[in-house]
Coordinates of C-alpha atoms and ligand atoms in Angstrom, one line a residue:
M20 CA 50.9 -4.1 -21.5
S21 CA 50.2 -7.5 -20.0
N22 CA 50.6 -7.4 -16.2
S23 CA 50.1 -3.6 -16.1
K24 CA 49.3 -1.8 -12.8
V25 CA 45.7 -0.7 -13.3
M26 CA 43.8 1.6 -11.0
I27 CA 40.0 1.8 -11.0
I28 CA 38.2 4.6 -9.1
G29 CA 34.7 3.4 -8.0
A30 CA 33.7 -0.1 -6.8
G31 CA 30.1 0.4 -8.0
L32 CA 28.6 -1.9 -10.7
C33 CA 30.8 -0.8 -13.6
G34 CA 34.1 -0.4 -11.8
T35 CA 33.9 -3.8 -10.0
L36 CA 33.0 -5.7 -13.2
L37 CA 35.8 -3.9 -15.1
G38 CA 38.2 -4.8 -12.3
I39 CA 37.3 -8.5 -12.5
R40 CA 37.7 -8.6 -16.3
L41 CA 41.1 -6.8 -16.3
A42 CA 42.3 -9.1 -13.5
Q43 CA 41.2 -12.1 -15.5
R44 CA 43.3 -10.7 -18.3
G45 CA 46.3 -10.8 -16.0
H46 CA 46.7 -7.2 -14.9
R47 CA 47.4 -6.1 -11.3
V48 CA 44.2 -4.3 -10.4
Q49 CA 43.5 -1.9 -7.5
I50 CA 40.0 -0.6 -7.0
F51 CA 39.4 2.5 -4.8
E52 CA 35.9 3.2 -3.4
K53 CA 34.9 6.3 -1.4
R54 CA 32.2 4.5 0.6
S55 CA 32.7 1.8 3.2
D56 CA 32.3 -1.8 2.2
M57 CA 28.6 -2.3 1.5
R58 CA 28.9 -5.9 2.7
R59 CA 29.5 -4.6 6.2
A60 CA 27.5 -1.4 6.3
D61 CA 24.1 -0.2 5.0
T62 CA 25.2 2.5 2.5
E63 CA 22.3 2.3 0.1
A64 CA 19.8 4.5 1.8
G65 CA 18.0 6.9 -0.6
R66 CA 19.1 5.1 -3.8
S67 CA 17.0 3.0 -6.1
I68 CA 17.2 -0.4 -4.5
N69 CA 16.4 -2.5 -7.5
L70 CA 17.2 -2.4 -11.2
A71 CA 16.1 -4.0 -14.4
L72 CA 18.9 -6.2 -15.7
S73 CA 18.5 -7.4 -19.3
N74 CA 20.4 -9.1 -22.1
R75 CA 23.3 -6.6 -22.5
G76 CA 24.1 -6.7 -18.8
L77 CA 23.7 -10.5 -18.7
R78 CA 26.1 -10.9 -21.6
A79 CA 28.8 -8.9 -19.6
L80 CA 28.2 -11.0 -16.5
R81 CA 28.5 -14.2 -18.7
M82 CA 31.8 -12.9 -20.0
V83 CA 33.3 -12.9 -16.5
G84 CA 31.6 -16.2 -15.5
L85 CA 29.1 -14.6 -13.1
E86 CA 25.8 -15.0 -15.0
G87 CA 24.8 -18.1 -13.0
A88 CA 25.6 -16.7 -9.6
V89 CA 23.7 -13.4 -10.4
S90 CA 20.6 -15.1 -11.9
E91 CA 19.8 -16.5 -8.4
H92 CA 19.0 -13.0 -7.4
C93 CA 16.8 -12.2 -10.4
I94 CA 13.0 -12.0 -10.6
P95 CA 11.8 -12.4 -14.2
M96 CA 9.4 -9.7 -15.4
Y97 CA 7.6 -10.7 -18.6
G98 CA 5.8 -7.4 -19.4
R99 CA 4.3 -4.2 -18.1
M100 CA 1.2 -4.4 -15.8
I101 CA -0.6 -1.2 -16.5
H102 CA -2.9 0.2 -13.8
S103 CA -5.7 2.6 -14.8
T104 CA -6.9 5.4 -12.5
T105 CA -10.0 3.2 -11.7
G106 CA -7.8 0.2 -10.8
E107 CA -8.3 -1.9 -14.0
L108 CA -5.2 -3.9 -14.9
R109 CA -3.8 -4.6 -18.4
F110 CA -0.8 -6.8 -19.1
S111 CA 1.4 -5.9 -22.0
K112 CA 4.1 -8.4 -22.8
Y113 CA 7.7 -7.2 -23.5
S114 CA 8.1 -9.6 -26.4
G115 CA 6.2 -11.8 -28.8
R116 CA 8.9 -14.4 -28.5
E117 CA 8.3 -17.0 -25.8
G118 CA 10.2 -16.5 -22.6
E119 CA 11.9 -13.2 -23.3
H120 CA 11.9 -11.1 -20.2
I121 CA 13.8 -8.6 -18.1
N122 CA 14.9 -9.1 -14.5
S123 CA 14.4 -7.2 -11.3
I124 CA 17.6 -7.4 -9.2
S125 CA 18.7 -5.7 -6.0
R126 CA 21.3 -3.1 -6.7
S127 CA 23.2 -3.9 -3.5
G128 CA 22.8 -7.7 -4.1
L129 CA 24.3 -7.4 -7.5
N130 CA 27.1 -5.1 -6.3
V131 CA 27.9 -7.5 -3.4
A132 CA 28.0 -10.5 -5.8
L133 CA 30.6 -8.6 -7.9
L134 CA 32.6 -7.5 -4.9
D135 CA 32.7 -11.1 -3.6
A136 CA 34.0 -12.3 -6.9
A137 CA 36.5 -9.5 -7.0
E138 CA 37.8 -10.2 -3.5
G139 CA 38.5 -13.8 -4.4
M140 CA 41.1 -12.8 -7.1
E141 CA 44.7 -12.7 -6.1
N142 CA 45.8 -10.0 -8.5
L143 CA 42.9 -7.6 -7.4
E144 CA 42.9 -5.4 -4.3
L145 CA 39.8 -3.6 -3.0
H146 CA 40.3 -0.4 -1.0
F147 CA 37.3 1.1 0.7
E148 CA 36.9 4.6 2.3
H149 CA 39.3 6.0 -0.3
Q150 CA 37.8 9.1 -1.8
C151 CA 39.5 10.2 -5.0
L152 CA 40.1 14.0 -4.8
E153 CA 41.8 14.5 -8.1
V154 CA 43.8 12.8 -10.7
D155 CA 47.1 14.0 -12.2
L156 CA 46.2 12.7 -15.6
P157 CA 49.5 12.8 -17.6
A158 CA 51.3 11.1 -14.6
A159 CA 48.5 8.6 -14.0
R160 CA 48.5 9.5 -10.3
A161 CA 45.5 9.9 -8.1
R162 CA 45.1 11.7 -4.7
F163 CA 42.8 10.1 -2.1
R164 CA 41.4 11.2 1.2
V165 CA 41.4 8.3 3.7
G166 CA 39.9 9.5 7.0
E167 CA 41.9 12.5 8.0
R168 CA 44.9 11.7 5.8
E169 CA 45.6 12.2 2.1
H170 CA 47.8 10.0 0.0
E171 CA 48.8 9.4 -3.6
V172 CA 48.8 6.3 -5.7
R173 CA 50.4 5.8 -9.1
A174 CA 49.4 3.3 -11.9
D175 CA 50.1 2.6 -15.5
V176 CA 46.5 3.5 -16.4
I177 CA 43.5 4.8 -14.5
F178 CA 39.8 4.1 -15.0
G179 CA 37.2 6.6 -13.7
A180 CA 34.2 4.4 -12.9
D181 CA 33.1 6.8 -10.2
G182 CA 29.5 7.5 -11.4
A183 CA 27.6 10.6 -12.5
G184 CA 29.5 12.9 -10.1
S185 CA 32.9 11.6 -11.3
A186 CA 36.0 13.1 -9.7
V187 CA 38.1 11.7 -12.6
R188 CA 35.9 13.6 -15.1
R189 CA 36.3 16.7 -12.9
S190 CA 40.1 16.4 -13.4
M191 CA 39.5 16.2 -17.1
M192 CA 37.3 19.3 -17.0
A193 CA 40.1 21.1 -15.2
R194 CA 42.1 20.7 -18.4
T195 CA 39.3 21.6 -20.7
N196 CA 41.4 23.7 -23.1
E197 CA 44.2 21.1 -23.5
L198 CA 41.8 18.2 -23.9
L199 CA 39.1 20.1 -25.8
F200 CA 36.8 18.6 -23.3
N201 CA 33.1 18.9 -24.1
Y202 CA 30.6 18.5 -21.3
S203 CA 26.8 18.8 -21.1
Q204 CA 24.3 18.1 -18.3
F205 CA 20.6 18.1 -19.0
F206 CA 18.1 17.8 -16.1
L207 CA 14.5 16.7 -16.6
R208 CA 12.0 19.0 -14.9
H209 CA 10.9 15.8 -13.2
G210 CA 12.4 14.2 -10.2
Y211 CA 11.8 10.9 -8.4
K212 CA 10.8 9.7 -5.0
E213 CA 11.0 6.1 -3.7
L214 CA 8.3 4.3 -1.7
T215 CA 7.8 0.7 -0.7
I216 CA 5.2 -2.0 -0.9
P217 CA 6.1 -4.3 2.0
P218 CA 5.8 -8.1 1.6
G219 CA 2.4 -9.7 2.2
P220 CA 1.7 -12.4 4.7
G221 CA 4.4 -15.1 4.7
G222 CA 6.6 -13.1 2.2
S223 CA 3.9 -13.2 -0.5
Y224 CA 3.6 -10.6 -3.2
R225 CA 0.7 -8.1 -2.8
I226 CA 0.5 -7.4 -6.5
E227 CA 1.6 -9.5 -9.5
K228 CA 5.2 -10.6 -9.0
N229 CA 6.5 -11.2 -12.5
A230 CA 5.7 -7.8 -14.0
L231 CA 7.0 -4.2 -14.0
H232 CA 4.0 -2.3 -12.8
I233 CA 3.2 1.1 -14.3
W234 CA 0.6 3.7 -13.3
P235 CA 0.8 6.0 -16.4
R236 CA -0.8 9.4 -15.8
G237 CA 0.1 11.6 -18.7
T238 CA 2.8 13.9 -17.4
Y239 CA 3.9 11.7 -14.6
M240 CA 3.9 8.0 -13.5
L241 CA 4.4 5.6 -10.7
I242 CA 6.3 2.3 -11.3
A243 CA 7.0 -0.8 -9.1
L244 CA 9.6 -3.6 -9.4
P245 CA 9.5 -6.7 -7.3
N246 CA 12.2 -7.7 -4.7
L247 CA 13.0 -11.3 -3.6
D248 CA 11.6 -10.8 -0.1
G249 CA 8.0 -10.1 -1.4
S250 CA 8.3 -6.3 -1.3
F251 CA 8.3 -3.9 -4.3
T252 CA 10.3 -0.8 -4.8
V253 CA 7.9 1.9 -6.0
T254 CA 9.1 5.0 -7.7
L255 CA 7.1 8.1 -8.4
F256 CA 8.5 10.1 -11.4
H257 CA 6.9 13.5 -11.0
P258 CA 7.4 17.2 -12.0
F259 CA 9.1 19.3 -9.3
E260 CA 6.9 22.3 -10.1
G261 CA 3.1 22.9 -10.5
R262 CA 0.1 22.8 -8.3
Q263 CA 0.6 19.1 -7.4
G264 CA 4.3 19.0 -8.1
L265 CA 6.8 17.4 -5.7
K266 CA 7.6 20.8 -4.2
A267 CA 3.9 21.5 -3.6
L268 CA 3.1 18.1 -1.9
T269 CA 4.0 19.4 1.5
T270 CA 1.3 18.1 3.8
R271 CA -0.1 14.7 4.6
R272 CA -3.5 15.8 3.3
K273 CA -2.2 17.0 -0.1
V274 CA -0.2 13.7 -0.6
L275 CA -3.2 11.6 0.4
D276 CA -5.6 13.5 -1.9
F277 CA -3.1 13.2 -4.8
F278 CA -2.7 9.4 -4.3
E279 CA -6.4 8.8 -3.7
A280 CA -7.2 10.6 -7.0
Q281 CA -4.4 9.1 -9.1
F282 CA -3.2 5.8 -7.6
A283 CA -6.0 4.7 -5.4
D284 CA -5.4 1.0 -6.0
I285 CA -1.9 1.1 -4.5
I286 CA -2.9 2.9 -1.2
P287 CA -3.8 -0.3 0.7
H288 CA -0.5 -1.8 -0.3
V289 CA 1.7 1.1 0.9
P290 CA 1.0 1.4 4.7
G291 CA 4.1 3.6 5.0
L292 CA 3.1 6.0 2.2
L293 CA 3.1 9.2 4.3
T294 CA 6.1 8.3 6.4
D295 CA 8.1 7.3 3.3
F296 CA 6.9 10.2 1.3
F297 CA 8.3 12.7 3.8
A298 CA 11.4 10.8 4.8
N299 CA 12.7 10.0 1.4
P300 CA 14.4 12.7 -0.7
N301 CA 13.2 14.1 -4.0
S302 CA 16.1 13.1 -6.4
N303 CA 17.1 14.6 -9.7
L304 CA 17.1 12.9 -13.1
G305 CA 19.4 13.9 -15.9
T306 CA 21.6 13.1 -18.8
I307 CA 25.4 13.7 -18.8
R308 CA 27.4 13.6 -22.0
C309 CA 31.1 14.4 -22.4
Y310 CA 33.9 13.8 -24.8
P311 CA 36.8 12.8 -25.0
W312 CA 36.6 10.0 -22.4
Q313 CA 40.3 9.4 -22.4
A314 CA 43.2 11.7 -21.5
Y315 CA 46.9 11.4 -22.4
G316 CA 46.5 7.7 -23.1
K317 CA 46.6 7.3 -19.3
A318 CA 43.0 7.6 -18.1
L319 CA 39.5 6.6 -19.3
L320 CA 36.0 7.3 -18.1
M321 CA 33.5 4.5 -18.1
G322 CA 29.9 3.8 -17.1
D323 CA 27.9 6.7 -15.7
A324 CA 31.1 8.8 -15.3
S325 CA 31.1 9.2 -19.1
H326 CA 27.4 8.7 -20.0
A327 CA 24.8 9.0 -17.2
I328 CA 21.2 8.6 -18.6
V329 CA 17.7 8.8 -17.4
P330 CA 16.4 5.4 -16.1
F331 CA 13.4 4.9 -18.4
Y332 CA 14.8 2.2 -20.6
G333 CA 16.4 0.4 -17.7
Q334 CA 19.7 0.6 -19.6
G335 CA 22.1 2.7 -17.4
M336 CA 23.7 -0.2 -15.7
N337 CA 23.2 -2.5 -18.8
S338 CA 25.1 0.0 -21.0
S339 CA 27.8 0.4 -18.3
F340 CA 28.2 -3.3 -18.3
E341 CA 28.3 -3.4 -22.1
D342 CA 31.1 -0.8 -21.9
V343 CA 33.2 -3.5 -20.3
V344 CA 32.4 -6.0 -23.1
V345 CA 33.2 -3.5 -25.8
F346 CA 36.5 -2.5 -24.0
D347 CA 37.4 -6.2 -23.7
Q348 CA 37.0 -6.6 -27.5
V349 CA 39.1 -3.4 -28.0
L350 CA 41.8 -4.9 -25.9
D351 CA 41.9 -8.0 -28.1
T352 CA 42.5 -5.7 -31.1
H353 CA 45.1 -3.5 -29.3
P354 CA 46.7 -5.9 -26.8
N355 CA 50.0 -4.0 -26.4
N356 CA 49.1 -0.3 -26.2
W357 CA 46.9 1.3 -23.6
A358 CA 46.8 4.6 -25.4
R359 CA 45.5 3.1 -28.6
A360 CA 43.0 1.0 -26.8
L361 CA 41.6 4.0 -24.9
E362 CA 41.3 6.0 -28.0
A363 CA 39.7 3.2 -30.0
F364 CA 37.2 2.5 -27.2
Q365 CA 35.9 6.0 -27.0
E366 CA 35.6 6.4 -30.8
Q367 CA 33.8 3.1 -31.1
R368 CA 31.5 3.5 -28.2
V369 CA 30.3 7.1 -27.9
G370 CA 27.8 6.9 -30.8
D371 CA 26.1 4.0 -29.0
T372 CA 25.9 5.7 -25.6
N373 CA 24.5 8.8 -27.2
A374 CA 21.9 6.7 -28.8
I375 CA 20.8 5.0 -25.6
A376 CA 20.7 8.4 -23.9
D377 CA 18.2 9.6 -26.5
L378 CA 16.2 6.4 -26.4
A379 CA 15.9 6.6 -22.7
V380 CA 14.3 10.1 -22.9
D381 CA 11.9 8.7 -25.7
N382 CA 10.8 6.0 -23.3
F383 CA 9.9 8.4 -20.6
Y384 CA 7.2 9.7 -22.8
E385 CA 6.2 6.2 -23.8
M386 CA 5.9 4.9 -20.3
R387 CA 4.1 7.9 -18.6
D388 CA 1.7 8.6 -21.5
H389 CA 1.6 6.5 -24.6
V390 CA 1.2 3.1 -22.9
A391 CA -2.4 4.1 -22.1
N392 CA -3.1 5.5 -25.6
P393 CA -5.4 3.3 -27.8
A394 CA -3.3 3.8 -31.0
F395 CA -0.2 2.9 -29.1
I396 CA -1.9 -0.2 -27.6
R397 CA -2.8 -1.3 -31.1
K398 CA 0.8 -0.7 -32.3
R399 CA 2.1 -2.9 -29.4
H400 CA -0.4 -5.6 -30.4
L401 CA 0.8 -5.5 -34.0
E402 CA 4.5 -5.6 -32.8
M403 CA 3.7 -8.7 -30.8
Q404 CA 2.1 -10.4 -33.8
L405 CA 5.1 -9.5 -36.0
E406 CA 7.5 -10.9 -33.3
Q407 CA 5.4 -14.1 -33.0
T408 CA 5.3 -14.6 -36.8
Y409 CA 8.8 -13.6 -37.8
P410 CA 11.5 -14.8 -35.4
D411 CA 14.0 -12.2 -36.7
Y412 CA 11.6 -9.3 -36.3
F413 CA 12.5 -7.1 -33.3
S414 CA 10.4 -4.2 -32.0
K415 CA 12.4 -1.1 -30.9
Y416 CA 12.0 -2.2 -27.3
S417 CA 13.2 -5.7 -28.2
M418 CA 16.2 -4.4 -30.2
V419 CA 17.4 -2.4 -27.2
T420 CA 16.5 -4.9 -24.5
F421 CA 16.9 -8.4 -26.0
N422 CA 19.1 -8.0 -29.0
E423 CA 22.4 -7.6 -27.2
H424 CA 24.5 -7.9 -30.4
L425 CA 22.8 -5.0 -32.1
P426 CA 24.6 -1.7 -31.3
Y427 CA 22.3 0.9 -29.6
R428 CA 22.8 3.3 -32.5
E429 CA 21.3 0.7 -34.9
A430 CA 18.4 0.1 -32.5
L431 CA 17.7 3.8 -32.5
R432 CA 17.9 4.2 -36.2
K433 CA 15.8 1.1 -37.1
G434 CA 13.5 1.4 -34.1
R435 CA 12.4 4.9 -34.8
R436 CA 11.7 4.1 -38.5
Q437 CA 9.7 1.0 -37.5
D438 CA 7.7 3.0 -34.9
E439 CA 6.8 5.6 -37.5
L440 CA 5.7 3.0 -40.0
L441 CA 3.7 1.0 -37.5
M442 CA 2.0 4.1 -36.1
D443 CA 1.0 5.1 -39.6
I444 CA -0.5 1.7 -40.2
V445 CA -2.5 1.6 -36.9
E446 CA -3.7 5.2 -37.4
E447 CA -4.9 4.3 -40.9
Q448 CA -6.6 1.1 -39.7
G449 CA -8.3 2.9 -36.8
D450 CA -10.3 0.4 -34.7
R451 CA -10.5 -2.2 -37.5
D452 CA -9.2 -5.6 -36.6
L453 CA -5.5 -6.0 -37.5
D454 CA -5.6 -9.8 -37.4
Ligands
FAD525 C1 16.1 5.8 -10.1 C2 17.1 5.0 -11.0 C3 16.7 3.8 -11.5 C4 17.6 3.1 -12.3 N1 17.2 1.9 -12.9 C5 18.0 1.2 -13.7 C6 17.5 0.0 -14.3 O1 16.4 -0.5 -14.1 N2 18.4 -0.6 -15.1 C7 19.6 -0.1 -15.5 O2 20.4 -0.8 -16.2 N3 20.1 1.0 -14.9 C8 19.3 1.7 -14.0 N4 19.7 2.9 -13.5 C9 21.1 3.4 -13.8 C10 22.2 2.7 -13.0 O3 21.9 2.9 -11.6 C11 23.5 3.3 -13.3 O4 23.7 3.4 -14.7 C12 24.7 2.4 -12.8 O5 24.6 2.4 -11.4 C13 26.0 3.0 -13.3 O6 27.0 2.3 -12.7 P1 28.4 3.0 -12.4 O7 29.3 1.9 -11.7 O8 28.9 3.6 -13.6 O9 28.1 4.1 -11.4 P2 27.6 4.0 -9.8 O10 26.7 2.8 -9.7 O11 27.2 5.3 -9.4 O12 29.0 3.7 -9.1 C14 30.0 4.6 -8.9 C15 30.8 4.2 -7.7 O13 31.9 5.1 -7.5 C16 32.0 5.5 -6.2 N5 32.6 6.9 -6.2 C17 32.0 8.1 -6.5 N6 32.9 9.1 -6.4 C18 34.0 8.5 -5.9 C19 35.3 9.1 -5.6 N7 35.5 10.4 -5.7 N8 36.3 8.3 -5.1 C20 36.1 6.9 -5.0 N9 34.9 6.3 -5.3 C21 33.9 7.1 -5.8 C22 30.6 5.5 -5.7 O14 30.5 5.5 -4.3 C23 30.0 4.3 -6.4 O15 30.3 3.1 -5.6 C24 18.9 3.6 -12.6 C25 19.3 4.8 -12.0 C26 18.4 5.5 -11.2 C27 18.8 6.8 -10.6

């Protein structure tokens, strides 16, 4: 198995990191990406342009020796800055332990850092503008469209890191009966729309730099994450339907009325509000689950291709990076047999990716609604006190975000029980001081 010919479909975040790791392990790696090289073309239009990178993702970057290079692109965010309808601000720390934070990072900046590292490796080849059309799974052979031509490439093993719309997964679905392939797709009734707060004078930040900003409004919310140039990427998570749903906000007047009523404090900071609102698409949000992830001991899905989740825990990329760490450990256990390694990986990992998919949906309700609820605020206060007093106490959020050695399924199990208990305590205590 050492020095195998490895094919990876997709040079996004997961595929490029996986390629680097497998090349470091001595394999001959070829990565095929349908888009052009993002270092030479602006291919990011319409996608979220920054992401929250946290401990699980950082651990994976450390494994391949890139944590230092990537941290130069990071902006620490120490907590949530919560904006009320009347413009009051309340800061809620992510952790009671000193210094624990998540990081805002540019999606393309991170992807470029990975591509640069991959390009420097002699046993790794990058092929852009190669769209995978289908995979002959038992033969480990993939067919690509390159411009007007089509051609086939063979390998010892193929990894489908081609995102939520995976072509490799489609090839598995074409063999549903043989593989007993299960698949589910669950869309939220909410979509998202991106807007921008441009930099202030001299590249300054118009709102607090080191926080993830949230405007929670019950059934919807707005969030903003900082970028290195002083701008913020703002995302409106909003129902498609309803009197003021995304589909109904069709005129400048309606959009302005909605923002003036709900997000008045942001309006002076978003001079391009109306232009951006009508130029940027309404995008879908959903969860994809499937199983098995491997086929014939020759192909394996990884990252969003096998488990796309909603973005409310900021864990989609982090969990995709963690896939690479877990797979690396599995390769240590099964160094001489791809088929065993693929099988062992899917068995070990699927419980954790199912757990983070559920946690991500939970956090949607927490962010858009509960963060503004007095009982929840008291619970967060109690969690902070517990974390400050007991170094090995982790809130559910901290277990998911900062405790990178705890499997997601454990974070879900323990975190939900803790949440229930703490909510009981704060509800019983009412407004009495918990100190
Ligand atoms: C609004 C939003 C906000 C998010 N915020 C966060 C966050 O804060 N933190 C976090 O951890 N995660 C976040 N995520 C999730 C994160 O973006 C994904 O989990 C992550 O990008 C998954 O990486 P991937 O490499 O598996 O897939 P992708 O990043 O989608 O990469 C797949 C790659 O495969 C290529 N490809 C696709 N089809 C083919 C084909 N047929 N042939 C060849 N190449 C192909 C694509 O062009 C792409 O380069 C967010 C997602 C969204 C939508």
